[in-house]
Coordinates of C-alpha atoms in Angstrom, one line a residue:
X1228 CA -13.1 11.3 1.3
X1229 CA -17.1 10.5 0.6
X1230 CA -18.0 7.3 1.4
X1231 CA -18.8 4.9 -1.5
X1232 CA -22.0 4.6 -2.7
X1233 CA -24.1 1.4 -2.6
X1234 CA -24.4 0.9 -5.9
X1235 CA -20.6 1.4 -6.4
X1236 CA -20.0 -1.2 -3.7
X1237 CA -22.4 -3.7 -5.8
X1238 CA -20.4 -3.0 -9.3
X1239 CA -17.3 -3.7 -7.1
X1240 CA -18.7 -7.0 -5.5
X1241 CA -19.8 -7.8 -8.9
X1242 CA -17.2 -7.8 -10.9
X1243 CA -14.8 -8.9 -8.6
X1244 CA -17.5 -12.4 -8.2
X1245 CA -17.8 -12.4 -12.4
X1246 CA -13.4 -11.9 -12.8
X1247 CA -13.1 -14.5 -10.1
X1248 CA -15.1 -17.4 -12.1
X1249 CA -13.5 -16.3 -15.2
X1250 CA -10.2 -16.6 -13.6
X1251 CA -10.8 -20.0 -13.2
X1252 CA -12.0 -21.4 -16.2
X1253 CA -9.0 -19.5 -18.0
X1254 CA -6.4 -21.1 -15.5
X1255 CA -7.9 -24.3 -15.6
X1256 CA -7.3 -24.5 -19.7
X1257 CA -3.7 -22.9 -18.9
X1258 CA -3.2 -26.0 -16.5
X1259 CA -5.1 -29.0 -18.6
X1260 CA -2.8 -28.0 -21.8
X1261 CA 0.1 -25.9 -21.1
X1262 CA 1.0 -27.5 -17.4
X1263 CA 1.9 -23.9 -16.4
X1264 CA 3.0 -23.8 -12.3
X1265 CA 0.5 -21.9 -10.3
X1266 CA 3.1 -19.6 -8.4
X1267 CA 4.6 -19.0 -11.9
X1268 CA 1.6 -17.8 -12.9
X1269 CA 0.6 -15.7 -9.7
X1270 CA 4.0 -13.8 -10.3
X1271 CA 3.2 -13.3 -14.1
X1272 CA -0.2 -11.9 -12.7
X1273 CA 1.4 -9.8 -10.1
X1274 CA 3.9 -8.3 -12.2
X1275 CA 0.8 -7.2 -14.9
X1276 CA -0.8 -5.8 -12.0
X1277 CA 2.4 -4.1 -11.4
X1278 CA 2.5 -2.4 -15.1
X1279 CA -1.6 -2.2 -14.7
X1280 CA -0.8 0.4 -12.0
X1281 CA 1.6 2.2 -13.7
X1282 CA -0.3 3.0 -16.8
X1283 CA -3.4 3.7 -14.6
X1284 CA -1.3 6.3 -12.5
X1285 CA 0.3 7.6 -15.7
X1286 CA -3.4 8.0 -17.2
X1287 CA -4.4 10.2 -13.8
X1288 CA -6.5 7.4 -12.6
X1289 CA -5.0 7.8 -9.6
X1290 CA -2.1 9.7 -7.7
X1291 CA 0.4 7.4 -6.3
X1292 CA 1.5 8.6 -2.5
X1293 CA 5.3 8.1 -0.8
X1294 CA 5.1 5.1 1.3
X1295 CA 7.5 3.9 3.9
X1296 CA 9.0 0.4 2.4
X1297 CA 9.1 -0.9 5.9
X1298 CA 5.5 -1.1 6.5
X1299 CA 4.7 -2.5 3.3
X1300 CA 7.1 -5.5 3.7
X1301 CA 4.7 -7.8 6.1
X1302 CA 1.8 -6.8 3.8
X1303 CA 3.9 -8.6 0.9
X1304 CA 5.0 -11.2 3.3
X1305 CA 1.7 -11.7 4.3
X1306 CA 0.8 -12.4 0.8
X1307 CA 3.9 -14.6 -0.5
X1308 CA 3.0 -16.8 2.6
X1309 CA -1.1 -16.7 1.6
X1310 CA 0.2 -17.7 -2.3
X1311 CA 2.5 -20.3 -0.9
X1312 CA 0.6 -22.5 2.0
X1313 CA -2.7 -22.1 0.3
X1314 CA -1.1 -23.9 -3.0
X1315 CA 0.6 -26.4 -0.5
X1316 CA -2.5 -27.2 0.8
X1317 CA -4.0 -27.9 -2.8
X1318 CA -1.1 -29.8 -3.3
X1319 CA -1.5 -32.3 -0.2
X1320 CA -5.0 -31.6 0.4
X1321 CA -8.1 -32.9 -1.9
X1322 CA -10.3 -29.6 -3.2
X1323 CA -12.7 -30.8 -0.6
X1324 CA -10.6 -31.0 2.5
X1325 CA -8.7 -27.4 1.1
X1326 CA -11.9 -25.6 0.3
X1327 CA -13.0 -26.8 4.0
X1328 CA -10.2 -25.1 5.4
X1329 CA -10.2 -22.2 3.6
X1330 CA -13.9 -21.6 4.8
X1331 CA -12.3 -21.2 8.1
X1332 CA -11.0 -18.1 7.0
X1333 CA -13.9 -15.9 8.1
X1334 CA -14.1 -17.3 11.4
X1335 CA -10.0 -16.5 11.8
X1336 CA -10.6 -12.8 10.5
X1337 CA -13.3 -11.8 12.9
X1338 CA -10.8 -13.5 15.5
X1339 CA -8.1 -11.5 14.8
X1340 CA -10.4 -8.1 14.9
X1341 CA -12.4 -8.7 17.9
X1342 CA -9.1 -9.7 19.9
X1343 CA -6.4 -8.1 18.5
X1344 CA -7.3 -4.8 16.8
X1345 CA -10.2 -4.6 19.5
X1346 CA -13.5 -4.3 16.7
X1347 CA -17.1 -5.6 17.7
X1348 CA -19.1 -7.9 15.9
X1349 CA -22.6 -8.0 16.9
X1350 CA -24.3 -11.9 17.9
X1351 CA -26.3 -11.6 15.3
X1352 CA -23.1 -11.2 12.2
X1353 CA -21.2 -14.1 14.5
X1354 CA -24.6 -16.0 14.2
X1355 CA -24.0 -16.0 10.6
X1356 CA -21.3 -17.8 10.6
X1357 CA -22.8 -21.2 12.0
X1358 CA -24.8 -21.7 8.5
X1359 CA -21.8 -21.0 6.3
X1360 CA -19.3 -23.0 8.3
X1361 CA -22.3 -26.1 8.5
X1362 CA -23.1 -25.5 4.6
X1363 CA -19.2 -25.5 3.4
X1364 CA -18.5 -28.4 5.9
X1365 CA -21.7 -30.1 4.2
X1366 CA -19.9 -29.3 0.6
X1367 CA -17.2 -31.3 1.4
X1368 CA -18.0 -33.7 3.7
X1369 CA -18.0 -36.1 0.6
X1370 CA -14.5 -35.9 -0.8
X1371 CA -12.5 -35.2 3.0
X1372 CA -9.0 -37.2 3.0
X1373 CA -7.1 -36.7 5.7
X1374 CA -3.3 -35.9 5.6
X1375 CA -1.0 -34.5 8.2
X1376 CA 1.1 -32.3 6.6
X1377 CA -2.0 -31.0 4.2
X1378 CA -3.8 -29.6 7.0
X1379 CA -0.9 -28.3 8.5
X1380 CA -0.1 -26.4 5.3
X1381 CA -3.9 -25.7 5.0
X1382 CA -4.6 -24.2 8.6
X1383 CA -0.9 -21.8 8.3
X1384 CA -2.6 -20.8 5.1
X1385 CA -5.6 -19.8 6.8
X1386 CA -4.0 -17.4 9.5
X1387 CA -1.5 -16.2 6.9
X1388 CA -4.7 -15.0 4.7
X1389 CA -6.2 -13.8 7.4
X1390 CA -3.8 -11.8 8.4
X1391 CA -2.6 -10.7 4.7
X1392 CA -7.1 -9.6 4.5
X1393 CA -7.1 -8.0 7.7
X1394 CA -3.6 -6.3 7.2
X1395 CA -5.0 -4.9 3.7
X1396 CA -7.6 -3.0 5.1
X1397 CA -5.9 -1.6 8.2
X1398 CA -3.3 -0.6 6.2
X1399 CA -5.1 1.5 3.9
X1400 CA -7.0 3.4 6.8
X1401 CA -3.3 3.1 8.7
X1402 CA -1.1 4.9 6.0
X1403 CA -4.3 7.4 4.9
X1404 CA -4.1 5.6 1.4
X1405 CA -6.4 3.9 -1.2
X1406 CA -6.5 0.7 -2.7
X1407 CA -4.7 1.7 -5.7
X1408 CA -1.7 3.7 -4.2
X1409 CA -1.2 0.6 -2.0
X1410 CA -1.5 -2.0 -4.2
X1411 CA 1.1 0.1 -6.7
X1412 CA 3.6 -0.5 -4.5
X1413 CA 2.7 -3.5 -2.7
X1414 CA 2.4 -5.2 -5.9
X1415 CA 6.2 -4.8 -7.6
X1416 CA 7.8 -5.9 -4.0
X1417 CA 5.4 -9.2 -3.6
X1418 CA 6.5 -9.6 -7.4
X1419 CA 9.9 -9.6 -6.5
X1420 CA 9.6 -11.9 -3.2
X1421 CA 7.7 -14.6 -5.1
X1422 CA 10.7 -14.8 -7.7
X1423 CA 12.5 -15.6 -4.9
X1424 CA 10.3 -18.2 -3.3
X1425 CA 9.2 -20.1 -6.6
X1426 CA 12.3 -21.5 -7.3
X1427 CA 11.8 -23.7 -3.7
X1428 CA 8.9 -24.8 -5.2
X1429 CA 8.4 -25.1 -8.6
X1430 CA 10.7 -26.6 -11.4
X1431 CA 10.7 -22.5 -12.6
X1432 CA 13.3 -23.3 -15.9
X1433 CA 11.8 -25.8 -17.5
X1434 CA 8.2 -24.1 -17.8
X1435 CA 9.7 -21.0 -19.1
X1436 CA 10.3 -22.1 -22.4
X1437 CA 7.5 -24.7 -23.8
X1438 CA 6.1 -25.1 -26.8
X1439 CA 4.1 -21.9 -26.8
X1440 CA 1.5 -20.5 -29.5
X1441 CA 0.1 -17.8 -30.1
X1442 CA -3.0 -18.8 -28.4
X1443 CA -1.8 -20.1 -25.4
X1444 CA 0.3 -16.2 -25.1
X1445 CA -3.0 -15.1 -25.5
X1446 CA -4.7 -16.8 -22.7
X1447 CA -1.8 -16.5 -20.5
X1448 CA -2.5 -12.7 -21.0
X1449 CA -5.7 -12.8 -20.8
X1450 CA -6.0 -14.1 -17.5
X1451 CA -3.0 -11.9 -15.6
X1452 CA -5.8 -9.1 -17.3
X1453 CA -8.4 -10.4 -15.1
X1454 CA -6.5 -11.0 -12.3
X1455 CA -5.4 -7.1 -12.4
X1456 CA -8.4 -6.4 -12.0
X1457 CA -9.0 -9.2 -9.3
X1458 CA -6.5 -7.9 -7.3
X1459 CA -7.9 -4.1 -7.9
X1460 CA -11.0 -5.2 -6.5
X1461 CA -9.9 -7.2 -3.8
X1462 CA -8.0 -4.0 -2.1
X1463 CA -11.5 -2.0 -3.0
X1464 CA -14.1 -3.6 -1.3
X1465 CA -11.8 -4.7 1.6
X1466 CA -11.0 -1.2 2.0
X1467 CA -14.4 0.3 1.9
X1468 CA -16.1 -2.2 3.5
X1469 CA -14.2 -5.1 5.6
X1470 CA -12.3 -8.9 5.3
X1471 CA -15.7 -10.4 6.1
X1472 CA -17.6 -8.9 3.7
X1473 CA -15.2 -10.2 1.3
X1474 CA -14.9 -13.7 2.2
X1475 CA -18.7 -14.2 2.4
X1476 CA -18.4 -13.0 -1.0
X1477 CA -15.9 -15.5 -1.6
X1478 CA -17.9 -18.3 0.0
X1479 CA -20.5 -17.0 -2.8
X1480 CA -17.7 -17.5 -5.4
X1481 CA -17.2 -20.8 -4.3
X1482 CA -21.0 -22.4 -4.8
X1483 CA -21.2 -20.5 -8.2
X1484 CA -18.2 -22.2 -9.1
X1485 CA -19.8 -25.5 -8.1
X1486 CA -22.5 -24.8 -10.0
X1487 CA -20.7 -24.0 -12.9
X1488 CA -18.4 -27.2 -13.0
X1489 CA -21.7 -29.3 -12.7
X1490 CA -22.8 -27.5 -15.5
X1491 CA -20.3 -27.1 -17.8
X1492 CA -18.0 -29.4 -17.0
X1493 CA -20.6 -32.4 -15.9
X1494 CA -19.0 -32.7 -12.7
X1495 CA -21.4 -34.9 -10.2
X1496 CA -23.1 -33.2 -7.6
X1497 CA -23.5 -34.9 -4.4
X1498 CA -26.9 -34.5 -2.4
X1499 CA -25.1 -32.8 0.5
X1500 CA -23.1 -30.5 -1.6
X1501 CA -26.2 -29.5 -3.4
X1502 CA -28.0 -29.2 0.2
X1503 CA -24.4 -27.3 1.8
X1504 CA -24.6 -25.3 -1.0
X1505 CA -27.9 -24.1 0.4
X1506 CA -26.9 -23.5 3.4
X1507 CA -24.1 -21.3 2.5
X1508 CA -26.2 -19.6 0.8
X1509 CA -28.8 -18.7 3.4
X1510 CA -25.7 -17.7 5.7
X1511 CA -25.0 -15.0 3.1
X1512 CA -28.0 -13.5 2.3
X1513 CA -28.5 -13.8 6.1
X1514 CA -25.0 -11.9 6.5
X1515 CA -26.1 -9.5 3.9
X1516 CA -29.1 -8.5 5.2
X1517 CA -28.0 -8.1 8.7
X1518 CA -24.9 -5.8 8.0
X1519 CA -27.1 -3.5 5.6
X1520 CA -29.6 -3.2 8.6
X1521 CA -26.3 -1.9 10.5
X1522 CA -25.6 0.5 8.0
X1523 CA -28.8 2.2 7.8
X1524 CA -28.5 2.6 11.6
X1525 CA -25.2 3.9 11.5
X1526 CA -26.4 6.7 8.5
X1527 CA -29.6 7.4 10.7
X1528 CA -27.9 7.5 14.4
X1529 CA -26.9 11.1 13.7
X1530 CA -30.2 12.6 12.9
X1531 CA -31.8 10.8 15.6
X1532 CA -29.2 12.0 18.3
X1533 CA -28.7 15.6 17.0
X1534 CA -31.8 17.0 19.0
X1535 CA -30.7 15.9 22.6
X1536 CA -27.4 18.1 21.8
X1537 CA -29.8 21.6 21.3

């Protein structure tokens, strides 16, 4: 399988950054006037993805490949547990205190790599992480509240998406797969596990039938159309590149959508958080630049090495 090409890697990043934003506007309005439960919602997104897939594999988009159901259950664990401790910790937590957390998510996944599936990650990519985890800690700084159980629910959160990240992309290369053939089946069975674990959580019965419009059905759809293709280019770029590429990406997510609440939504914007923002910010582009270096070495090490053989 050819490797993907730079500029497919950026369309991926891309639209995954621009769905993400949307994603949240959209669920914000389906919050503010409809009340809908988040894990409601997730499972209305999951099972769209679901039917996404099908129509994509009945359109030749892809070729789906026999997977063993076993293997694919602590990936959908993984991600039940990721849905439900990261929305406990929103719960308990203020967005401050659970996007602080969260951050901590990079630092987890490189963890769980270097010790437990034995990768290397040079001083200079670890480096990077000392700007972004400063700049998000600067981000929040203003609005942190602590609460016992919240950062309990936060930090499980954080190993359980790490995991569920990590798990996504060593799957893929594990089971010789990409991220569509995994996602069409992981997708039904995390569908089906969150019908199960909603009802602990959310008042399911009395959301399912409100007052509902034509325009709110539209929205609802809408946004489980974007997440489809969220979740489409999640597996992607975690599969053809890694979990840390994505979360800086995410980290990048979260300023914009900083940015955009200040904007649109005249949100006040704390000194620090303008000046964590900036931080973050430079930790990317410092993270960027640093694993493209890598890469060039890597595509070049073979030409330069080839002579000694002859």
């Amino acid at each position: 399988m050819a490797a993907p090409t730079s500029q497919l890697i950026t369309l991926c990043l891309s639209l995954n950054l621009v769905c993400s934003i949307v994603i949240v506007l959209l669920n914000k309005l389906i919050y503010v006037n409809y009340a809908f439960p988040n894990m409601t919602l997730t499972c209305i997104h999951f099972f769209v993805t679901s039917v996404g897939l099908f129509i994509c594999q009945h359109l030749n988009v892809f070729q789906p490949k026999r997977l063993p159901f076993l293997d694919l259950l602590p990936l959908a664990a993984s991600f039940c547990g990721y849905v439900v401790f990261t929305n406990l910790s929103l719960q308990y937590n203020s967005v401050g205190t659970y996007q602080l957390i969260k951050a901590m998510t990079t630092p987890c996944i490189i963890f769980i790599q270097t010790y437990f599936y034995h990768k290397h990650f040079s001083l200079y990519v670890k480096s990077t992480l000392i700007p972004i985890t400063i700049g998000v800690f600067l981000n929040s700084y203003y609005d942190i509240k602590y609460n016992h159980l919240g950062v309990i629910f936060a930090t499980v959160g954080v190993l359980v998406t790490s995991l569920y990240q990590v798990w996504v992309g060593e799957k893929q290369h594990e089971l010789q797969v990409n991220s569509m053939q995994l996602l069409y089946y992981q997708a039904p069975i995390s569908t089906l596990m969150l019908l199960f674990i909603i009802p602990f959580f959310e008042p399911v019965f009395s959301y399912l039938l409100p007052p509902w419009n034509l325009h709110a059905a539209g929205i609802v759809t809408l946004s489980s159309i974007v997440a489809f293709l969220i979740n489409l280019t999640i597996y992607w770029i975690i599969g053809n590149t890694s979990p840390v590429t994505y979360n800086m990406v995410g980290h990048l997510k979260f300023c914009l959508i900083l940015f955009g609440a200040y904007l649109f939504f005249n949100e006040s914007l704390h000194f620090l958080q303008l000046l964590g923002i900036l931080i973050t910010l430079s930790g990317i582009i410092l993270y960027t630049h640093i694993k493209m270096a890598d890469q060039k070495t890597k595509n070049t090490l073979p030409l330069q090495t080839n002579p000694m053989k002859n």
